[in-house]
Amino acid sequence: MSRRPGWLVKPHVIHASLWAMVGSGLQYITLFGLLAYLTRILSPRDFGLMATIAIGLDLGIRLARWGQIELLQQPGNRNDAARNHAFRLSMMNAVGVAALFVVAAWPVSQLFQSPQLVTMSLLCAPVVLLSAANATPEAILRNEYRFHQLAYRNMASTLIGGGVAVFLARHGYGAIALAAQQLVQAIIASLWVWSAVSWRPSLARTSKRSDELASQGASIMVGSMLPQLVPRSFDLLVGLLMGPIQLGILRVAYRFNDFIGQMVWVPLNGVASAQLGEVADDPPAMRWSYLQLTQVSAGLTCPVIVGIGLVAPEAVPILFGDTWSPSIPIVQVSALLGFVMPINFYFAQAMIARGKRRVVIRQGLVDVVVGVVLATIGANISLVAVAIASVVRSAITGVCNTVDLRIHLDLPLRDIARTLAPPYLASVVMTVAVLLTRMGLSNAPGHAAMLAILSLVGAAAYIATIAIGARLRLWPDYRTAFERLLPRVLDRF
């Protein structure tokens, strides 16, 4: 087993992780509540059109930011010269991307046969500019572990943007309400983040390492964009081959997994970049930190994602209404992602911290090619086939990442398997318990009662398995992690 450092995770990192998770959790709980409300007002076609815009928006923001947030977190780049260069580079990129949004608005609307896409594209073009402008101050806040400021920003922008979306949706604006939500959120986020830092850009200060910073940023940008190309290529192919209605059903089904990922992985992602960067020169400490981050994420995400798939027949109608029943089998198939996603969570951050950006790019390219091939096959069959293709793609990526971790981080497969054993085994026991309970309820109660019963059974089975395994010391590291983390977490609060 990899040597353990003196600290499992540094106290300030624990504190930052909690703020990041709480802030992000509140934000995405609010977003999920808004989604549940809007699905009863808007149609699958409306959500499909917004998913079409999101393809360009997600990729465009990453292109505009050019990896500067991650780059400015490195110790050698925490100075005014590097920050000014990052700001100018991001803004120049953003102007080009925003212009492309405007130019492409009409052709895209013709391709998808929806005039609404013109207005939606024009509304979302400024989002790229605002997001790029926020990159440098956000990096400063991350460097200073001021994740509470980011949490406040996220919550404020979500509430105000969501209120605008609800108002417009109720007044018959359809998909345009979803685009306006993105714009309002970006405006509020920009105002908030700039008010939280004292740093301001200056044209007088330049960095002698401008070319080097641009080159390193390009590597980070490509590495962060490639993983997004896979789900966005799935969306694009479904939209083109199956239409916006089917794309809307797919995207709403995936919102369950997105919700869990955003609540757990996204906040820990920024913290992991900082933590792994700090121990990059100490391979044993880095391996241990990587394993613990992966184990905590798996322990939180695996049972929830698998559990949602088990109760999808009850949860989907309750949350979204009967209109969205076609998404149930997609949610059920996607539950398998709970067993493969945790392996891939922090691979890119670990490789970047070790200076292996080419490995990230290579793996990303392979992932994109495999994803496009599988998505094309699935989109020509059915939405369930698309969901199966997504699971297979993620599993292939997990195998490749495991091999690269062994080569570049000297992390054996047995250590990864031992780390993931507690949440995986407990999730399997939970699955068996829920399925047996469902079979035993011959006189099925209503959706709400069934959902409550199955959720309680699943939670009890998962917790009991973890507790019994820890009691028997089947996974002593899992028990040690909580024994060492909990007192320090309580001390911080």
CSV table of C-alpha atoms in Angstrom, one decimal:
chain,number,residue,atom,x,y,z
A,1,MET,CA,0.0,0.0,0.0
A,2,SER,CA,1.2,3.5,-0.8
A,3,ARG,CA,2.9,5.3,2.2
A,4,ARG,CA,0.7,7.5,4.1
A,5,PRO,CA,1.7,11.1,4.8
A,6,GLY,CA,1.5,12.7,8.2
A,7,TRP,CA,-1.8,14.3,7.4
A,8,LEU,CA,-4.5,12.6,5.5
A,9,VAL,CA,-5.6,15.9,4.0
A,10,LYS,CA,-4.5,19.3,5.4
A,11,PRO,CA,-6.9,21.1,7.7
A,12,HIS,CA,-7.3,24.1,5.5
A,13,VAL,CA,-8.1,21.8,2.6
A,14,ILE,CA,-10.7,20.0,4.7
A,15,HIS,CA,-12.3,23.4,5.5
A,16,ALA,CA,-12.2,24.5,1.8
A,17,SER,CA,-13.7,21.2,0.7
A,18,LEU,CA,-16.6,21.6,3.1
A,19,TRP,CA,-17.3,25.1,1.9
A,20,ALA,CA,-17.0,24.0,-1.7
A,21,MET,CA,-19.4,21.1,-1.2
A,22,VAL,CA,-21.9,23.0,1.0
A,23,GLY,CA,-22.0,25.9,-1.4
A,24,SER,CA,-22.2,23.8,-4.5
A,25,GLY,CA,-24.7,21.5,-2.9
A,26,LEU,CA,-27.1,24.3,-2.0
A,27,GLN,CA,-26.7,25.7,-5.5
A,28,TYR,CA,-27.5,22.5,-7.3
A,29,ILE,CA,-30.3,21.6,-4.9
A,30,THR,CA,-31.8,24.9,-5.9
A,31,LEU,CA,-31.1,24.2,-9.6
A,32,PHE,CA,-32.6,20.7,-9.3
A,33,GLY,CA,-35.7,22.2,-7.6
A,34,LEU,CA,-36.0,24.7,-10.5
A,35,LEU,CA,-35.7,21.9,-13.0
A,36,ALA,CA,-38.5,19.9,-11.3
A,37,TYR,CA,-40.7,23.0,-11.5
A,38,LEU,CA,-39.8,23.9,-15.0
A,39,THR,CA,-40.3,20.4,-16.4
A,40,ARG,CA,-44.0,20.9,-15.5
A,41,ILE,CA,-44.2,24.1,-17.5
A,42,LEU,CA,-41.8,23.6,-20.4
A,43,SER,CA,-41.7,20.8,-22.9
A,44,PRO,CA,-39.0,18.2,-23.8
A,45,ARG,CA,-38.4,20.2,-27.0
A,46,ASP,CA,-37.6,23.3,-24.9
A,47,PHE,CA,-35.0,21.5,-22.9
A,48,GLY,CA,-33.7,19.9,-26.1
A,49,LEU,CA,-33.1,23.3,-27.6
A,50,MET,CA,-31.3,24.6,-24.5
A,51,ALA,CA,-29.2,21.4,-24.6
A,52,THR,CA,-28.2,22.3,-28.2
A,53,ILE,CA,-27.1,25.8,-27.1
A,54,ALA,CA,-25.3,24.3,-24.1
A,55,ILE,CA,-23.1,22.3,-26.5
A,56,GLY,CA,-21.4,25.4,-27.8
A,57,LEU,CA,-21.7,27.3,-24.5
A,58,ASP,CA,-19.8,24.7,-22.4
A,59,LEU,CA,-17.1,24.2,-25.0
A,60,GLY,CA,-16.9,27.9,-25.7
A,61,ILE,CA,-16.4,28.9,-22.1
A,62,ARG,CA,-13.5,26.4,-21.7
A,63,LEU,CA,-11.9,27.6,-24.9
A,64,ALA,CA,-12.2,31.3,-23.8
A,65,ARG,CA,-10.7,30.6,-20.3
A,66,TRP,CA,-7.8,28.7,-21.9
A,67,GLY,CA,-7.0,26.8,-18.7
A,68,GLN,CA,-6.0,30.0,-16.8
A,69,ILE,CA,-7.8,29.1,-13.6
A,70,GLU,CA,-5.8,25.9,-13.2
A,71,LEU,CA,-2.6,27.6,-14.4
A,72,LEU,CA,-2.8,30.5,-12.0
A,73,GLN,CA,-3.1,28.1,-9.0
A,74,GLN,CA,0.4,26.9,-9.6
A,75,PRO,CA,2.9,28.4,-7.2
A,76,GLY,CA,5.0,30.1,-9.8
A,77,ASN,CA,2.1,31.9,-11.4
A,78,ARG,CA,0.6,33.6,-8.4
A,79,ASN,CA,1.7,37.1,-9.3
A,80,ASP,CA,0.3,40.2,-11.0
A,81,ALA,CA,2.2,39.7,-14.3
A,82,ALA,CA,0.8,36.2,-14.8
A,83,ARG,CA,-2.7,37.3,-13.8
A,84,ASN,CA,-2.7,40.2,-16.2
A,85,HIS,CA,-1.5,37.9,-19.0
A,86,ALA,CA,-4.2,35.4,-18.1
A,87,PHE,CA,-6.9,38.0,-18.1
A,88,ARG,CA,-5.9,39.5,-21.5
A,89,LEU,CA,-5.6,36.1,-23.1
A,90,SER,CA,-9.0,34.9,-21.8
A,91,MET,CA,-10.8,38.1,-22.9
A,92,MET,CA,-9.3,37.9,-26.4
A,93,ASN,CA,-10.4,34.3,-26.7
A,94,ALA,CA,-13.8,35.2,-25.4
A,95,VAL,CA,-14.4,37.9,-28.0
A,96,GLY,CA,-13.7,35.4,-30.7
A,97,VAL,CA,-16.0,32.8,-29.3
A,98,ALA,CA,-18.8,35.2,-28.6
A,99,ALA,CA,-18.5,36.5,-32.2
A,100,LEU,CA,-18.8,32.9,-33.4
A,101,PHE,CA,-21.9,32.5,-31.4
A,102,VAL,CA,-23.5,35.5,-33.1
A,103,VAL,CA,-22.4,34.4,-36.6
A,104,ALA,CA,-23.5,30.8,-36.2
A,105,ALA,CA,-26.9,31.7,-34.7
A,106,TRP,CA,-28.9,31.7,-37.9
A,107,PRO,CA,-27.3,28.6,-39.6
A,108,VAL,CA,-27.7,26.6,-36.4
A,109,SER,CA,-31.4,27.6,-36.2
A,110,GLN,CA,-31.9,26.4,-39.8
A,111,LEU,CA,-30.0,23.1,-39.1
A,112,PHE,CA,-32.3,22.3,-36.2
A,113,GLN,CA,-35.4,24.0,-37.8
A,114,SER,CA,-36.0,26.2,-34.8
A,115,PRO,CA,-36.1,30.0,-35.1
A,116,GLN,CA,-35.8,30.2,-31.3
A,117,LEU,CA,-32.2,29.2,-31.5
A,118,VAL,CA,-31.3,32.6,-33.0
A,119,THR,CA,-32.5,34.5,-29.9
A,120,MET,CA,-31.1,31.9,-27.5
A,121,SER,CA,-27.6,32.1,-29.2
A,122,LEU,CA,-27.6,35.9,-29.0
A,123,LEU,CA,-28.6,35.8,-25.3
A,124,CYS,CA,-25.8,33.3,-24.5
A,125,ALA,CA,-23.0,35.0,-26.4
A,126,PRO,CA,-22.3,37.5,-23.5
A,127,VAL,CA,-22.1,34.5,-21.1
A,128,VAL,CA,-18.8,33.5,-22.7
A,129,LEU,CA,-17.4,37.1,-22.2
A,130,LEU,CA,-18.5,37.2,-18.6
A,131,SER,CA,-17.2,33.7,-17.7
A,132,ALA,CA,-13.8,34.5,-19.3
A,133,ALA,CA,-13.6,37.8,-17.3
A,134,ASN,CA,-14.2,35.8,-14.1
A,135,ALA,CA,-11.4,33.3,-14.6
A,136,THR,CA,-8.6,35.4,-13.0
A,137,PRO,CA,-10.5,36.6,-9.9
A,138,GLU,CA,-11.9,33.1,-9.4
A,139,ALA,CA,-8.3,31.7,-9.5
A,140,ILE,CA,-7.3,34.2,-6.8
A,141,LEU,CA,-10.1,33.1,-4.6
A,142,ARG,CA,-9.2,29.5,-5.1
A,143,ASN,CA,-5.5,30.2,-4.3
A,144,GLU,CA,-6.6,31.8,-1.0
A,145,TYR,CA,-9.0,28.9,-0.3
A,146,ARG,CA,-11.8,31.4,-0.1
A,147,PHE,CA,-14.4,28.9,-1.3
A,148,HIS,CA,-17.0,30.5,0.9
A,149,GLN,CA,-17.0,33.5,-1.5
A,150,LEU,CA,-17.5,31.2,-4.4
A,151,ALA,CA,-20.3,29.4,-2.6
A,152,TYR,CA,-22.1,32.8,-1.9
A,153,ARG,CA,-21.7,33.7,-5.5
A,154,ASN,CA,-23.1,30.5,-6.8
A,155,MET,CA,-26.1,30.6,-4.6
A,156,ALA,CA,-27.0,34.3,-5.3
A,157,SER,CA,-26.6,33.9,-9.1
A,158,THR,CA,-28.7,30.6,-9.1
A,159,LEU,CA,-31.6,32.1,-7.1
A,160,ILE,CA,-31.8,35.3,-9.2
A,161,GLY,CA,-31.3,33.5,-12.5
A,162,GLY,CA,-33.8,30.8,-11.6
A,163,GLY,CA,-36.4,33.5,-10.6
A,164,VAL,CA,-36.0,35.1,-14.0
A,165,ALA,CA,-36.4,31.7,-15.8
A,166,VAL,CA,-39.6,30.8,-13.8
A,167,PHE,CA,-41.1,34.3,-14.6
A,168,LEU,CA,-40.4,34.0,-18.3
A,169,ALA,CA,-41.5,30.4,-18.5
A,170,ARG,CA,-44.8,31.2,-16.9
A,171,HIS,CA,-45.4,33.9,-19.4
A,172,GLY,CA,-44.9,31.6,-22.4
A,173,TYR,CA,-41.4,32.3,-23.5
A,174,GLY,CA,-40.5,28.6,-23.7
A,175,ALA,CA,-36.8,27.7,-24.3
A,176,ILE,CA,-35.8,31.4,-24.3
A,177,ALA,CA,-36.5,31.4,-20.5
A,178,LEU,CA,-33.7,28.8,-20.1
A,179,ALA,CA,-31.2,30.9,-22.1
A,180,ALA,CA,-32.1,34.1,-20.2
A,181,GLN,CA,-31.4,32.2,-17.0
A,182,GLN,CA,-27.8,31.5,-18.2
A,183,LEU,CA,-27.3,35.2,-18.9
A,184,VAL,CA,-28.6,36.5,-15.6
A,185,GLN,CA,-26.6,33.9,-13.7
A,186,ALA,CA,-23.4,35.0,-15.5
A,187,ILE,CA,-24.1,38.7,-14.8
A,188,ILE,CA,-24.7,38.2,-11.0
A,189,ALA,CA,-21.7,35.8,-10.8
A,190,SER,CA,-19.4,38.4,-12.5
A,191,LEU,CA,-20.5,41.2,-10.2
A,192,TRP,CA,-20.0,39.1,-7.1
A,193,VAL,CA,-16.6,37.6,-7.9
A,194,TRP,CA,-15.1,40.9,-8.8
A,195,SER,CA,-16.4,42.5,-5.6
A,196,ALA,CA,-14.7,39.8,-3.6
A,197,VAL,CA,-11.1,40.5,-4.8
A,198,SER,CA,-9.0,43.7,-4.6
A,199,TRP,CA,-6.9,42.8,-7.7
A,200,ARG,CA,-7.7,44.6,-10.9
A,201,PRO,CA,-6.1,44.1,-14.4
A,202,SER,CA,-3.4,46.5,-15.5
A,203,LEU,CA,-2.2,46.9,-19.1
A,204,ALA,CA,1.2,48.1,-17.9
A,205,ARG,CA,2.3,44.8,-16.4
A,206,THR,CA,3.3,42.1,-18.7
A,207,SER,CA,4.8,38.6,-18.1
A,208,LYS,CA,8.1,37.6,-19.6
A,209,ARG,CA,6.7,34.1,-19.7
A,210,SER,CA,3.7,35.0,-21.8
A,211,ASP,CA,4.4,32.4,-24.5
A,212,GLU,CA,5.1,29.7,-21.9
A,213,LEU,CA,1.9,30.5,-20.0
A,214,ALA,CA,-0.2,30.5,-23.2
A,215,SER,CA,1.3,27.1,-24.2
A,216,GLN,CA,0.7,25.6,-20.8
A,217,GLY,CA,-2.8,27.0,-20.7
A,218,ALA,CA,-3.5,25.4,-24.1
A,219,SER,CA,-2.5,22.0,-22.7
A,220,ILE,CA,-4.8,22.5,-19.7
A,221,MET,CA,-7.6,23.8,-21.9
A,222,VAL,CA,-7.4,20.9,-24.2
A,223,GLY,CA,-7.2,18.5,-21.3
A,224,SER,CA,-10.4,20.0,-19.7
A,225,MET,CA,-12.3,20.3,-23.0
A,226,LEU,CA,-11.7,16.8,-24.2
A,227,PRO,CA,-13.8,15.2,-21.4
A,228,GLN,CA,-16.6,17.6,-22.3
A,229,LEU,CA,-16.4,16.7,-25.9
A,230,VAL,CA,-17.7,13.2,-25.1
A,231,PRO,CA,-21.1,14.1,-23.5
A,232,ARG,CA,-21.5,17.1,-25.9
A,233,SER,CA,-20.9,14.8,-28.9
A,234,PHE,CA,-23.6,12.5,-27.5
A,235,ASP,CA,-25.9,15.5,-27.3
A,236,LEU,CA,-25.1,16.7,-30.8
A,237,LEU,CA,-25.6,13.3,-32.4
A,238,VAL,CA,-28.9,12.7,-30.6
A,239,GLY,CA,-30.1,16.2,-31.5
A,240,LEU,CA,-29.2,15.7,-35.2
A,241,LEU,CA,-30.3,12.1,-35.6
A,242,MET,CA,-33.2,11.9,-33.2
A,243,GLY,CA,-34.4,15.5,-32.8
A,244,PRO,CA,-34.7,18.0,-30.0
A,245,ILE,CA,-37.5,16.2,-28.2
A,246,GLN,CA,-35.5,13.1,-27.7
A,247,LEU,CA,-32.5,15.2,-26.7
A,248,GLY,CA,-34.6,16.9,-24.1
A,249,ILE,CA,-35.7,13.6,-22.6
A,250,LEU,CA,-32.0,12.4,-22.6
A,251,ARG,CA,-30.7,15.5,-20.9
A,252,VAL,CA,-33.4,15.6,-18.2
A,253,ALA,CA,-32.7,11.9,-17.5
A,254,TYR,CA,-29.0,12.7,-17.1
A,255,ARG,CA,-29.8,15.5,-14.7
A,256,PHE,CA,-29.9,13.0,-11.9
A,257,ASN,CA,-26.2,12.1,-12.5
A,258,ASP,CA,-25.3,15.7,-13.3
A,259,PHE,CA,-26.8,16.7,-10.0
A,260,ILE,CA,-24.8,14.2,-8.0
A,261,GLY,CA,-21.6,15.0,-9.9
A,262,GLN,CA,-22.0,18.7,-9.4
A,263,MET,CA,-22.7,18.4,-5.7
A,264,VAL,CA,-19.7,16.1,-5.0
A,265,TRP,CA,-17.2,16.0,-7.8
A,266,VAL,CA,-17.2,19.6,-9.1
A,267,PRO,CA,-16.5,21.3,-5.7
A,268,LEU,CA,-13.9,18.7,-4.8
A,269,ASN,CA,-12.4,19.1,-8.3
A,270,GLY,CA,-11.1,22.5,-7.5
A,271,VAL,CA,-9.9,21.5,-4.1
A,272,ALA,CA,-8.2,18.4,-5.6
A,273,SER,CA,-6.3,20.5,-8.1
A,274,ALA,CA,-4.8,22.5,-5.2
A,275,GLN,CA,-4.2,19.6,-2.9
A,276,LEU,CA,-2.6,17.3,-5.5
A,277,GLY,CA,-0.5,20.2,-6.8
A,278,GLU,CA,0.9,20.8,-3.3
A,279,VAL,CA,2.1,17.1,-2.9
A,280,ALA,CA,3.1,16.7,-6.6
A,281,ASP,CA,6.8,16.4,-5.5
A,282,ASP,CA,6.0,13.7,-2.9
A,283,PRO,CA,4.8,10.7,-4.9
A,284,PRO,CA,3.7,8.6,-1.9
A,285,ALA,CA,1.8,11.5,-0.4
A,286,MET,CA,0.2,12.2,-3.8
A,287,ARG,CA,-0.9,8.6,-4.2
A,288,TRP,CA,-2.4,8.6,-0.7
A,289,SER,CA,-4.2,11.9,-1.3
A,290,TYR,CA,-5.5,10.6,-4.7
A,291,LEU,CA,-6.9,7.4,-3.1
A,292,GLN,CA,-8.6,9.2,-0.3
A,293,LEU,CA,-10.2,11.8,-2.6
A,294,THR,CA,-11.4,9.0,-4.8
A,295,GLN,CA,-12.7,7.0,-1.9
A,296,VAL,CA,-14.7,9.9,-0.4
A,297,SER,CA,-16.2,10.8,-3.8
A,298,ALA,CA,-17.1,7.1,-4.5
A,299,GLY,CA,-18.7,6.8,-1.0
A,300,LEU,CA,-20.9,9.8,-1.7
A,301,THR,CA,-21.7,9.3,-5.4
A,302,CYS,CA,-21.9,5.5,-6.0
A,303,PRO,CA,-24.8,4.7,-3.6
A,304,VAL,CA,-26.8,7.8,-4.7
A,305,ILE,CA,-26.4,7.2,-8.5
A,306,VAL,CA,-27.2,3.5,-8.1
A,307,GLY,CA,-30.0,4.2,-5.7
A,308,ILE,CA,-31.7,6.7,-8.1
A,309,GLY,CA,-31.7,4.1,-10.8
A,310,LEU,CA,-33.3,1.6,-8.5
A,311,VAL,CA,-36.2,4.0,-7.6
A,312,ALA,CA,-36.5,5.7,-11.0
A,313,PRO,CA,-40.0,4.3,-11.7
A,314,GLU,CA,-41.2,6.2,-8.7
A,315,ALA,CA,-38.9,9.2,-8.6
A,316,VAL,CA,-39.3,10.4,-12.2
A,317,PRO,CA,-43.1,10.8,-12.2
A,318,ILE,CA,-43.0,12.4,-8.8
A,319,LEU,CA,-40.3,14.9,-9.6
A,320,PHE,CA,-41.0,15.7,-13.3
A,321,GLY,CA,-44.4,14.4,-14.1
A,322,ASP,CA,-45.7,11.7,-16.3
A,323,THR,CA,-44.6,13.5,-19.5
A,324,TRP,CA,-41.1,12.5,-18.7
A,325,SER,CA,-41.7,8.8,-18.2
A,326,PRO,CA,-39.7,7.9,-21.3
A,327,SER,CA,-36.6,8.9,-19.3
A,328,ILE,CA,-37.1,6.2,-16.7
A,329,PRO,CA,-35.1,3.4,-18.6
A,330,ILE,CA,-32.3,5.9,-19.3
A,331,VAL,CA,-32.0,6.7,-15.6
A,332,GLN,CA,-32.0,3.0,-14.8
A,333,VAL,CA,-29.2,2.1,-17.3
A,334,SER,CA,-27.2,5.2,-16.2
A,335,ALA,CA,-27.2,3.8,-12.6
A,336,LEU,CA,-24.3,1.6,-13.7
A,337,LEU,CA,-22.2,4.8,-14.1
A,338,GLY,CA,-22.1,4.8,-10.3
A,339,PHE,CA,-19.6,2.0,-10.4
A,340,VAL,CA,-17.3,3.4,-13.1
A,341,MET,CA,-17.3,7.2,-12.7
A,342,PRO,CA,-15.3,7.4,-9.4
A,343,ILE,CA,-12.3,5.8,-11.1
A,344,ASN,CA,-12.2,8.7,-13.6
A,345,PHE,CA,-12.9,11.6,-11.2
A,346,TYR,CA,-9.4,12.9,-10.4
A,347,PHE,CA,-7.3,11.3,-13.2
A,348,ALA,CA,-6.7,14.5,-15.1
A,349,GLN,CA,-5.9,16.5,-12.0
A,350,ALA,CA,-3.3,13.9,-10.9
A,351,MET,CA,-1.7,13.7,-14.3
A,352,ILE,CA,-1.5,17.5,-14.6
A,353,ALA,CA,0.0,17.9,-11.2
A,354,ARG,CA,2.7,15.4,-12.2
A,355,GLY,CA,3.4,17.3,-15.4
A,356,LYS,CA,1.8,14.6,-17.6
A,357,ARG,CA,-0.4,16.9,-19.7
A,358,ARG,CA,0.2,14.8,-22.8
A,359,VAL,CA,-1.2,11.8,-21.1
A,360,VAL,CA,-4.4,13.7,-20.4
A,361,ILE,CA,-4.6,14.9,-23.9
A,362,ARG,CA,-3.9,11.5,-25.4
A,363,GLN,CA,-6.5,9.8,-23.1
A,364,GLY,CA,-9.0,12.5,-23.9
A,365,LEU,CA,-8.6,12.0,-27.6
A,366,VAL,CA,-9.1,8.3,-27.3
A,367,ASP,CA,-12.2,9.0,-25.1
A,368,VAL,CA,-13.6,11.3,-27.7
A,369,VAL,CA,-13.1,8.8,-30.6
A,370,VAL,CA,-14.6,5.9,-28.7
A,371,GLY,CA,-17.4,8.1,-27.4
A,372,VAL,CA,-18.4,9.4,-30.9
A,373,VAL,CA,-18.3,5.9,-32.4
A,374,LEU,CA,-20.5,4.5,-29.6
A,375,ALA,CA,-22.8,7.5,-29.6
A,376,THR,CA,-23.4,7.2,-33.4
A,377,ILE,CA,-24.3,3.5,-33.0
A,378,GLY,CA,-26.6,4.2,-30.1
A,379,ALA,CA,-28.3,7.3,-31.7
A,380,ASN,CA,-29.3,5.1,-34.6
A,381,ILE,CA,-31.0,2.6,-32.4
A,382,SER,CA,-32.7,4.2,-29.4
A,383,LEU,CA,-32.2,6.5,-26.3
A,384,VAL,CA,-31.6,3.4,-24.1
A,385,ALA,CA,-28.9,2.3,-26.6
A,386,VAL,CA,-27.3,5.8,-26.2
A,387,ALA,CA,-27.3,5.3,-22.4
A,388,ILE,CA,-25.7,1.9,-22.7
A,389,ALA,CA,-23.1,3.5,-25.0
A,390,SER,CA,-22.3,6.1,-22.3
A,391,VAL,CA,-21.7,3.4,-19.7
A,392,VAL,CA,-19.5,1.3,-22.0
A,393,ARG,CA,-17.5,4.4,-22.9
A,394,SER,CA,-17.0,5.3,-19.2
A,395,ALA,CA,-15.9,1.8,-18.4
A,396,ILE,CA,-13.3,1.8,-21.2
A,397,THR,CA,-12.0,5.1,-20.0
A,398,GLY,CA,-11.7,3.7,-16.5
A,399,VAL,CA,-9.6,0.8,-17.7
A,400,CYS,CA,-7.3,3.1,-19.6
A,401,ASN,CA,-7.0,5.5,-16.7
A,402,THR,CA,-6.1,2.6,-14.3
A,403,VAL,CA,-3.3,1.5,-16.6
A,404,ASP,CA,-1.9,5.1,-16.8
A,405,LEU,CA,-2.1,5.5,-13.0
A,406,ARG,CA,0.0,2.4,-12.6
A,407,ILE,CA,2.6,3.7,-15.1
A,408,HIS,CA,2.8,7.4,-14.2
A,409,LEU,CA,1.8,7.4,-10.5
A,410,ASP,CA,3.1,3.9,-9.6
A,411,LEU,CA,-0.4,3.2,-8.2
A,412,PRO,CA,-1.2,-0.5,-8.3
A,413,LEU,CA,-4.6,-1.8,-9.2
A,414,ARG,CA,-4.9,-3.6,-5.9
A,415,ASP,CA,-4.7,-0.3,-4.0
A,416,ILE,CA,-7.4,1.3,-6.2
A,417,ALA,CA,-9.6,-1.8,-5.8
A,418,ARG,CA,-9.1,-1.8,-2.0
A,419,THR,CA,-10.0,1.9,-1.9
A,420,LEU,CA,-13.2,1.4,-3.8
A,421,ALA,CA,-14.3,-1.8,-2.2
A,422,PRO,CA,-16.3,-0.4,0.7
A,423,PRO,CA,-18.7,1.8,-1.4
A,424,TYR,CA,-18.9,-0.7,-4.2
A,425,LEU,CA,-19.7,-3.7,-2.1
A,426,ALA,CA,-22.1,-1.7,0.0
A,427,SER,CA,-23.9,-0.5,-3.2
A,428,VAL,CA,-24.2,-4.1,-4.4
A,429,VAL,CA,-25.8,-5.1,-1.1
A,430,MET,CA,-28.1,-2.1,-1.3
A,431,THR,CA,-29.2,-3.1,-4.8
A,432,VAL,CA,-30.1,-6.6,-3.7
A,433,ALA,CA,-32.0,-5.3,-0.7
A,434,VAL,CA,-34.0,-2.8,-2.8
A,435,LEU,CA,-34.8,-5.4,-5.5
A,436,LEU,CA,-36.0,-8.0,-3.0
A,437,THR,CA,-38.1,-5.4,-1.2
A,438,ARG,CA,-39.7,-4.4,-4.5
A,439,MET,CA,-40.5,-8.0,-5.3
A,440,GLY,CA,-41.9,-8.6,-1.9
A,441,LEU,CA,-44.4,-5.7,-2.1
A,442,SER,CA,-47.0,-7.6,-4.2
A,443,ASN,CA,-49.7,-5.0,-3.4
A,444,ALA,CA,-47.7,-2.1,-4.6
A,445,PRO,CA,-48.4,1.2,-2.7
A,446,GLY,CA,-48.5,4.6,-4.5
A,447,HIS,CA,-45.4,6.2,-6.0
A,448,ALA,CA,-44.6,8.3,-2.9
A,449,ALA,CA,-45.0,5.4,-0.4
A,450,MET,CA,-43.0,3.1,-2.6
A,451,LEU,CA,-40.2,5.7,-3.0
A,452,ALA,CA,-40.0,6.2,0.7
A,453,ILE,CA,-39.9,2.5,1.5
A,454,LEU,CA,-37.3,1.6,-1.1
A,455,SER,CA,-35.1,4.6,-0.1
A,456,LEU,CA,-35.2,3.7,3.6
A,457,VAL,CA,-34.3,0.1,2.8
A,458,GLY,CA,-31.5,1.1,0.5
A,459,ALA,CA,-30.0,3.6,2.9
A,460,ALA,CA,-30.2,1.1,5.8
A,461,ALA,CA,-28.5,-1.6,3.7
A,462,TYR,CA,-25.7,0.6,2.5
A,463,ILE,CA,-24.9,2.1,6.0
A,464,ALA,CA,-25.2,-1.3,7.7
A,465,THR,CA,-22.7,-2.9,5.2
A,466,ILE,CA,-20.2,0.0,5.7
A,467,ALA,CA,-20.5,-0.2,9.5
A,468,ILE,CA,-20.2,-4.0,9.6
A,469,GLY,CA,-17.2,-4.0,7.3
A,470,ALA,CA,-15.5,-1.3,9.4
A,471,ARG,CA,-16.3,-3.2,12.6
A,472,LEU,CA,-14.8,-6.4,11.2
A,473,ARG,CA,-11.9,-4.2,9.8
A,474,LEU,CA,-12.4,-5.5,6.3
A,475,TRP,CA,-11.4,-2.0,5.2
A,476,PRO,CA,-9.4,-0.4,8.0
A,477,ASP,CA,-8.4,2.6,5.9
A,478,TYR,CA,-12.0,3.5,5.4
A,479,ARG,CA,-12.6,3.5,9.1
A,480,THR,CA,-9.3,5.4,9.7
A,481,ALA,CA,-10.3,8.1,7.2
A,482,PHE,CA,-13.4,9.0,9.1
A,483,GLU,CA,-11.8,8.6,12.5
A,484,ARG,CA,-9.1,11.1,11.6
A,485,LEU,CA,-11.3,13.4,9.5
A,486,LEU,CA,-14.3,13.8,11.7
A,487,PRO,CA,-12.6,15.4,14.8
A,488,ARG,CA,-10.8,17.9,12.7
A,489,VAL,CA,-13.9,18.8,10.7
A,490,LEU,CA,-15.7,19.5,14.0
A,491,ASP,CA,-12.8,21.5,15.3
A,492,ARG,CA,-13.0,23.8,12.2
A,493,PHE,CA,-16.7,24.5,12.9
